[in-house]
Short mmCIF file of C-alpha atoms in Angstrom, two decimals:
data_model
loop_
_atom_site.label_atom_id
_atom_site.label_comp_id
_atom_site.label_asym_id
_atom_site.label_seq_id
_atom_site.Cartn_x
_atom_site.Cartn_y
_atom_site.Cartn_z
CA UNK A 10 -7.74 34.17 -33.03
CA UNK A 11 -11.43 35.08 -33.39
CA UNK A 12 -12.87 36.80 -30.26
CA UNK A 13 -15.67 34.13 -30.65
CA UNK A 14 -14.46 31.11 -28.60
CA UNK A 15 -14.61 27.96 -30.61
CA UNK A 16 -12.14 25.98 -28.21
CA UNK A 17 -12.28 23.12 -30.96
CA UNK A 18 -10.83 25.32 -33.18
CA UNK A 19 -8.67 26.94 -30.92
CA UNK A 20 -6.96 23.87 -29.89
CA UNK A 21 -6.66 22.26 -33.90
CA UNK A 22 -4.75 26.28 -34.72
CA UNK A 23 -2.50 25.52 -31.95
CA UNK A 24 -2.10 21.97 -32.99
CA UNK A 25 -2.56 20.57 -29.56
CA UNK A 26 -4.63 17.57 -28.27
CA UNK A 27 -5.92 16.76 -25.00
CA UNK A 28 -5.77 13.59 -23.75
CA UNK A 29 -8.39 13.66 -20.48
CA UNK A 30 -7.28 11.02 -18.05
CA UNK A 31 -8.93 9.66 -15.23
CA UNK A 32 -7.39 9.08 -11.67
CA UNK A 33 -4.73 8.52 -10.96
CA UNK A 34 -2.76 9.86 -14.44
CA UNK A 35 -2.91 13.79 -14.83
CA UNK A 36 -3.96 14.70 -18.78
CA UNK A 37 -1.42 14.30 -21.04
CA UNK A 38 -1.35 17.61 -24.03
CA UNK A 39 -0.10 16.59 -26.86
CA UNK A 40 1.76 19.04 -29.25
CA UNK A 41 2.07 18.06 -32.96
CA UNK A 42 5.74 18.81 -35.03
CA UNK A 43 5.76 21.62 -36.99
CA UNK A 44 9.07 23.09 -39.08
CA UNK A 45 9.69 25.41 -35.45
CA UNK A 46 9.65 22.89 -33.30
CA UNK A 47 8.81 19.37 -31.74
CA UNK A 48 6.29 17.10 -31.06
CA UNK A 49 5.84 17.49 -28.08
CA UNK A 50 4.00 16.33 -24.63
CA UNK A 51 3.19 18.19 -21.47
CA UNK A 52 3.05 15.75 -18.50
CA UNK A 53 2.72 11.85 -18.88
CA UNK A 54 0.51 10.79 -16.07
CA UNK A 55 0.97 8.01 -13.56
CA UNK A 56 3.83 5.32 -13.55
CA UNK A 57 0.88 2.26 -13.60
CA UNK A 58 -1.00 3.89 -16.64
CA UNK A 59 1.81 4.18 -18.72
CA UNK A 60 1.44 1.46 -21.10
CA UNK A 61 -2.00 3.70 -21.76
CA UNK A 62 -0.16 6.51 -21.99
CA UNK A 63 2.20 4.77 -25.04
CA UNK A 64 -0.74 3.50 -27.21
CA UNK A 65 -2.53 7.36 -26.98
CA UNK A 66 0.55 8.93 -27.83
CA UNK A 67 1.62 6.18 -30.83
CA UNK A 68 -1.38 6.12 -32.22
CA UNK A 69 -1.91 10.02 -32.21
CA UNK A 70 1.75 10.53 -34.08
CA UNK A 71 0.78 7.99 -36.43
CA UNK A 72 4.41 7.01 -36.71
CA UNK A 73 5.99 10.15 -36.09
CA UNK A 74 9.01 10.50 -33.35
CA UNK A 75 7.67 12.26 -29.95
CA UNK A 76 11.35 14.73 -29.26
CA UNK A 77 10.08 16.33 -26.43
CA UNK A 78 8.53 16.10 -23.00
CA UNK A 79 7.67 18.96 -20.68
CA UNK A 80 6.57 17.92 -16.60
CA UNK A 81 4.50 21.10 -15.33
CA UNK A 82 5.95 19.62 -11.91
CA UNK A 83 7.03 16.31 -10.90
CA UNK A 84 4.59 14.81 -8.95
CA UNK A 85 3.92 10.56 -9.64
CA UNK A 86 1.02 11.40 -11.57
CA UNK A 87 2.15 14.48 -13.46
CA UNK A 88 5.50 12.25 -14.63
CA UNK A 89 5.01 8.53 -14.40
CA UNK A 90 5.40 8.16 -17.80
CA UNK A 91 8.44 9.74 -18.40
CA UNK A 92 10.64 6.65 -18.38
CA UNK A 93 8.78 4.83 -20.63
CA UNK A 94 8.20 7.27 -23.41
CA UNK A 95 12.44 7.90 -22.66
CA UNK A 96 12.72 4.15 -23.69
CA UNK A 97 10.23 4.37 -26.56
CA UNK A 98 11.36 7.61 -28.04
CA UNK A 99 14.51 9.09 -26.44
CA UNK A 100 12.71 12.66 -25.97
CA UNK A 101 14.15 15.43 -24.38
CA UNK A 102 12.97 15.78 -21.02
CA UNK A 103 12.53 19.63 -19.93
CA UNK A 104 11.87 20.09 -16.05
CA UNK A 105 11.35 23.01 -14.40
CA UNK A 106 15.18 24.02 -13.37
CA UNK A 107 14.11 23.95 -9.47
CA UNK A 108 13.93 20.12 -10.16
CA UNK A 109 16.98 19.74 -12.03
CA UNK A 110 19.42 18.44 -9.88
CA UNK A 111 17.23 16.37 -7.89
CA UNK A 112 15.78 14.17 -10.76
CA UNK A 113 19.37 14.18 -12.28
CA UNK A 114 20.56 12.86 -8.86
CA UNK A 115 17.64 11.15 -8.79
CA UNK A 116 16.87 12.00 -5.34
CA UNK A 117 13.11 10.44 -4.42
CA UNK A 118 13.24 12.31 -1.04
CA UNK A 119 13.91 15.77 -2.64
CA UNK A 120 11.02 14.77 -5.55
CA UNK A 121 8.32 13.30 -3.06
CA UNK A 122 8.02 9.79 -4.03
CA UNK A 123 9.34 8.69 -0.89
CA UNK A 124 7.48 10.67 1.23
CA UNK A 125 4.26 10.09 -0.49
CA UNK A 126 4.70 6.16 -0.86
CA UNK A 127 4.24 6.68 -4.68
CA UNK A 128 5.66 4.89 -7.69
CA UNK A 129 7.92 7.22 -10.32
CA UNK A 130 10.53 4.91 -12.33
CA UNK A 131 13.39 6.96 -12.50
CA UNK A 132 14.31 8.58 -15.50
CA UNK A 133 16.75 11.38 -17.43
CA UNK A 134 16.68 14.83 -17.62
CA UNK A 135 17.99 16.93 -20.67
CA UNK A 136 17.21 20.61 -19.85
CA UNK A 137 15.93 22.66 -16.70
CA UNK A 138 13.31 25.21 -17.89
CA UNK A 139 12.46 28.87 -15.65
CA UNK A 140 9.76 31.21 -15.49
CA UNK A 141 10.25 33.90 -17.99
CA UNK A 142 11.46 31.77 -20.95
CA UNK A 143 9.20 31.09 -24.22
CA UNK A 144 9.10 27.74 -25.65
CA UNK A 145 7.53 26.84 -28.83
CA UNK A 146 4.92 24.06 -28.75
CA UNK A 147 3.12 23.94 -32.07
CA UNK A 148 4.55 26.51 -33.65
CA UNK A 149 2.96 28.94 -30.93
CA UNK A 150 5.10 30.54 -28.23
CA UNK A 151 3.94 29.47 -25.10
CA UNK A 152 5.45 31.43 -21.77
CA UNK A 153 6.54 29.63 -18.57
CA UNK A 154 5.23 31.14 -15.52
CA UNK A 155 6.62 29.75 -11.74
CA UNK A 156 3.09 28.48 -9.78
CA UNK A 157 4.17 27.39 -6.02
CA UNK A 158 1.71 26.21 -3.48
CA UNK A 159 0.55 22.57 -4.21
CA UNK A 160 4.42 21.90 -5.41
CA UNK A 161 6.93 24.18 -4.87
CA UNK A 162 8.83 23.66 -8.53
CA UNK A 163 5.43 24.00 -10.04
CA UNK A 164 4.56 25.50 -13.65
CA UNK A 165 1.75 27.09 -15.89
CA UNK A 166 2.18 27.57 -19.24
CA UNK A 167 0.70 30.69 -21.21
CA UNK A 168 -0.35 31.30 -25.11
CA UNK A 169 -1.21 34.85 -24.86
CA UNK A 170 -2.83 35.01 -28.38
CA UNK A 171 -5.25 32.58 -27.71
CA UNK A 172 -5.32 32.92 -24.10
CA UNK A 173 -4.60 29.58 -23.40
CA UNK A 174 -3.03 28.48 -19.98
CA UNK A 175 -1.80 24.90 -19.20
CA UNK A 176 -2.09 25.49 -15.47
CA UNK A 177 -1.06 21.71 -13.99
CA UNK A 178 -2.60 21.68 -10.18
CA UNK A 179 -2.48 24.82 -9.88
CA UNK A 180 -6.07 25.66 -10.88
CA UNK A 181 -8.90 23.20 -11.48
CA UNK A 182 -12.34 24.13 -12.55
CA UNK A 183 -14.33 22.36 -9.02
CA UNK A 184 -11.70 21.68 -6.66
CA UNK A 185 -8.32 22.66 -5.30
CA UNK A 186 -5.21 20.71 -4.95
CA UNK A 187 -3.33 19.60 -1.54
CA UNK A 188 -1.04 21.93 -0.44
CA UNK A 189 1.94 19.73 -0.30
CA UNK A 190 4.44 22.03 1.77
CA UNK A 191 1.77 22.87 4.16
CA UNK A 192 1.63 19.11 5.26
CA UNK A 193 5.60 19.54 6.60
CA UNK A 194 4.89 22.68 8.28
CA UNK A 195 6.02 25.05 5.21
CA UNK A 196 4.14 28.18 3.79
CA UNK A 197 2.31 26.91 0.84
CA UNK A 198 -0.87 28.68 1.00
CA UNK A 199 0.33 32.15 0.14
CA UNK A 200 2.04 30.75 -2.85
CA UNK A 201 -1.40 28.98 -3.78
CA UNK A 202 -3.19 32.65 -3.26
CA UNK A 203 -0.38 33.91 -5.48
CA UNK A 204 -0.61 31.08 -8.41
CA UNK A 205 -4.23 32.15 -8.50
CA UNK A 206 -3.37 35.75 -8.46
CA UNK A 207 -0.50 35.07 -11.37
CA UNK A 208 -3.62 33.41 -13.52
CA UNK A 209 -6.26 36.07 -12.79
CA UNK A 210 -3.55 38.53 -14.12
CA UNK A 211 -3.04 36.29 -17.42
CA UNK A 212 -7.01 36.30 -17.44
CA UNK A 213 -6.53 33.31 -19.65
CA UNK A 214 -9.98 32.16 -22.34
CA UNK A 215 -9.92 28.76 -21.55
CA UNK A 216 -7.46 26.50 -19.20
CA UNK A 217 -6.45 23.19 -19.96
CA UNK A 218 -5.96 21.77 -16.07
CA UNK A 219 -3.95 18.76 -14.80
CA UNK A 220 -7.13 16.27 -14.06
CA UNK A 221 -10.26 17.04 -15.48
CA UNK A 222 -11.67 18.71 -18.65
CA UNK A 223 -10.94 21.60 -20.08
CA UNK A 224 -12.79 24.89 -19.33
CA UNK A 225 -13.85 28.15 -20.36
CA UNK A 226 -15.47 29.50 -16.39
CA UNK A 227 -11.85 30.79 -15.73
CA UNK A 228 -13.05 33.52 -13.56
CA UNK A 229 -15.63 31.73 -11.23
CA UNK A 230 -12.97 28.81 -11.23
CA UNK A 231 -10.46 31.38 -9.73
CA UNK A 232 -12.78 32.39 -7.39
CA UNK A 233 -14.01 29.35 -6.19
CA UNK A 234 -10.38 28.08 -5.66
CA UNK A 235 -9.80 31.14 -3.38
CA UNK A 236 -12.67 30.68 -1.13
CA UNK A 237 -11.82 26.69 -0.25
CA UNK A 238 -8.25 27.92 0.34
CA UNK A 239 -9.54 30.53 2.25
CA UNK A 240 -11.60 27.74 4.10
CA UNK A 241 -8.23 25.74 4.79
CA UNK A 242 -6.10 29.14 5.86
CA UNK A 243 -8.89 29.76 8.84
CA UNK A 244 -9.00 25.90 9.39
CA UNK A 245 -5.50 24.40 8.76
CA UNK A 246 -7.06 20.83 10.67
CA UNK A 247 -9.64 20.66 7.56
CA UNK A 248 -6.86 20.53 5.23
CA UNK A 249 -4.95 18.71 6.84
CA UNK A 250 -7.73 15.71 6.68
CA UNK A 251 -8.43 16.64 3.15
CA UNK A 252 -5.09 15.68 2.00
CA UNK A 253 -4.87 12.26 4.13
CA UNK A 254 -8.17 11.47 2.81
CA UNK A 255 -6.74 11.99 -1.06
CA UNK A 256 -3.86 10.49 -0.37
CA UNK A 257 -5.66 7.20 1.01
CA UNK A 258 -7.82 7.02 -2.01
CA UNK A 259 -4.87 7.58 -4.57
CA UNK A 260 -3.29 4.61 -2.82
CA UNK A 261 -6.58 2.58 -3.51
CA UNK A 262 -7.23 3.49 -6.61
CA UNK A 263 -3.93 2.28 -7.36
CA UNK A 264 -4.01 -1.41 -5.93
CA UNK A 265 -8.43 -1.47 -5.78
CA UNK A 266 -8.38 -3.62 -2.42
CA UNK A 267 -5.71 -4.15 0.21
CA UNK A 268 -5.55 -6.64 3.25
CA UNK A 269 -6.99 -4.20 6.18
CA UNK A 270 -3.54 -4.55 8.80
CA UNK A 271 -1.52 -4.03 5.69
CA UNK A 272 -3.21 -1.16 4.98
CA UNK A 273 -2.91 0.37 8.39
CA UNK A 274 1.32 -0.19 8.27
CA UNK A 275 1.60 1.71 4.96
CA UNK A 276 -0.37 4.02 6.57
CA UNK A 277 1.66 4.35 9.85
CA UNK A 278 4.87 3.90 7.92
CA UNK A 279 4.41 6.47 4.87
CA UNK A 280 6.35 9.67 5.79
CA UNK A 281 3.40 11.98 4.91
CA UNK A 282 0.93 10.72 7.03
CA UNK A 283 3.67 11.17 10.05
CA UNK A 284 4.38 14.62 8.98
CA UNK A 285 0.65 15.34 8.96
CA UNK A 286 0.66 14.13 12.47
CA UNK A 287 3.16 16.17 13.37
CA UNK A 288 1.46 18.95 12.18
CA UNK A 289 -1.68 17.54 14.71
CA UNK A 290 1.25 18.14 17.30
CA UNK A 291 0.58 14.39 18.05
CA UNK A 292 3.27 11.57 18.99
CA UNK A 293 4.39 9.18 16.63
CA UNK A 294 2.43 6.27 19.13
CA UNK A 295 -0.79 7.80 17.28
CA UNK A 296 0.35 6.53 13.89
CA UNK A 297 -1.67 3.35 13.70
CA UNK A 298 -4.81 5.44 15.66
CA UNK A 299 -4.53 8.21 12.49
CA UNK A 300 -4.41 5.40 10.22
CA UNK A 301 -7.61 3.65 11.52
CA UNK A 302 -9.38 7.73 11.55
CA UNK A 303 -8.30 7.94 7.79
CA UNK A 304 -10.22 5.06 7.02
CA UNK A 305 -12.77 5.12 8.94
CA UNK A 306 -13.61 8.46 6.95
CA UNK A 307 -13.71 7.35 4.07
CA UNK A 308 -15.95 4.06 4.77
CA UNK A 309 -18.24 6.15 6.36
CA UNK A 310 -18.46 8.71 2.88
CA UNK A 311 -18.93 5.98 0.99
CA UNK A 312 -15.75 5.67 -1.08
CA UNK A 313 -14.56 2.92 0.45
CA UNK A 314 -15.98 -0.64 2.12
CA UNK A 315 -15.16 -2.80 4.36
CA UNK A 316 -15.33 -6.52 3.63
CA UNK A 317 -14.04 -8.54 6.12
CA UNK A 318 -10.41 -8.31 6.41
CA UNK A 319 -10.01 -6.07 3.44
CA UNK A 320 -10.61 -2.70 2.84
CA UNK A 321 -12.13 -2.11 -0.93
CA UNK A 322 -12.58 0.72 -3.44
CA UNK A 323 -16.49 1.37 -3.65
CA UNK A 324 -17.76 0.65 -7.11
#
């Protein structure tokens, strides 16, 4: 690779294609066949985008079979579209082999759907995948690297020749992920501290994250990300609303406007909202009182209005 950073060029040598998605689908990298191995796609965004998801990937094959799909972790909007590219193209499906079991059992408590209120159609798995191994994509080796802290089961992938890193949620360019574990009382930010410290030491060129564009600022991305978890380790409350407050506006982005009592009880009833209160060391009683806070929040920032009886996504 030339030391001069054409990321362009970069990308077209390692035959991959980004496929920038806005909320709620994560981006979807697209690997083109070549003699050593498949077309291939690393993660397929959310379940309700996934007719989207079809047309970018049909029309970028241009007839040509997708045989593979790789989830960096399995969170709704990392693998939403698993099941329907399975039904298009019959890929094989390569998890990270923490996750193996529980999508082949398909276990929606174990994988967070569940808990999160979030759609995933179920779908197959072919082959669990563990930090260490190579995998082509490309005809590049790319390594797998475990990246804990916003999911446990988490990956980054690694092209050390070109220094590219597919990093998932584990590092974004402005902001930083929730911290899922931390929300049921489990250590997560140590293994976000160490994801960052795992990149830092791959000192990657340019990182293709899960949301957002690609970027070339690795370094003050890195650092950035440290601080606000810093921010969250001496404050645990402020994380704990930062991650009620995303999850609310996932859910709206999702369904744009909801009924304002029926918007409470999925509130109230949604297992990570109670686990966040827990975490408040608050009763259950206070579920529909956290549910009005949440909201409340977020019509007062702006992102969301109140109309009457509903509650709406600000345009």
């Amino acid at each position: 690779m030339s030391q001069h950073l054409d990321v362009a060029q970069v990308f077209a040598q390692l035959r991959l294609r980004v496929f920038e998605r806005g909320w709620l689908s994560s981006n979807n990298i697209l690997f083109g066949a070549t003699r050593d191995s498949p077309a291939t796609v690393v993660d397929t965004g959310y379940d309700s985008h996934s007719d989207q998801t079809l047309v970018l990937l049909e029309q970028a094959l241009a007839g040509e079979p997708l045989e593979r799909v790789i989830n960096t972790h399995l969170h709704s909007d990392h693998c939403g579209g698993n099941a329907s590219i399975q039904r298009r193209w019959a890929p094989e499906i390569c998890v990270h082999d923490a996750s193996f079991d529980a999508v082949r059992h398909w276990d929606e408590q174990r994988l967070s759907y569940r808990a999160t209120g979030q759609r995933c159609d179920a779908f197959g798995v072919d082959r669990g995948i563990g930090s260490g191994e190579s995998i082509c994509l490309g005809g590049y080796d790319w390594r797998l690297w475990s990246a804990g802290g916003h999911d446990p089961d988490a990956m980054v992938l690694f092209q050390r020749e070109s220094g590219v890193a597919i990093t998932g949620d584990a590092l974004w360019q402005d902001r930083v992920a929730i911290i899922f574990p931390e929300l049921a009382g489990a250590d997560g930010f140590s293994e976000a501290v160490a994801a960052l410290d795992l990149i830092e030491r791959l000192a990657p060129r340019v990182v293709i994250p899960g949301h957002g564009a690609p970027f070339t600022g690795v370094a003050p991305a890195v650092r950035q990300s440290r601080e606000r978890l810093e921010s969250f380790m001496r404050t645990p409350l402020r994380h704990l609303d930062y991650a009620e407050r995303a999850l609310l506006m996932f859910h709206m982005l999702e369904h744009r406007e909801r009924d304002i009592a029926q918007l409470r009880d999925w509130l109230a009833a949604t297992p990570v909202f109670a686990s966040v209160i827990t975490q408040r060391d608050r009763g259950s009683s206070d579920a529909l009182e956290n549910a009005d806070r949440v909201i409340a929040s977020l019509v007062a920032g702006g992102q969301l209005l109140r109309d009457g009886g509903l509650i709406k996504l600000a345009r």
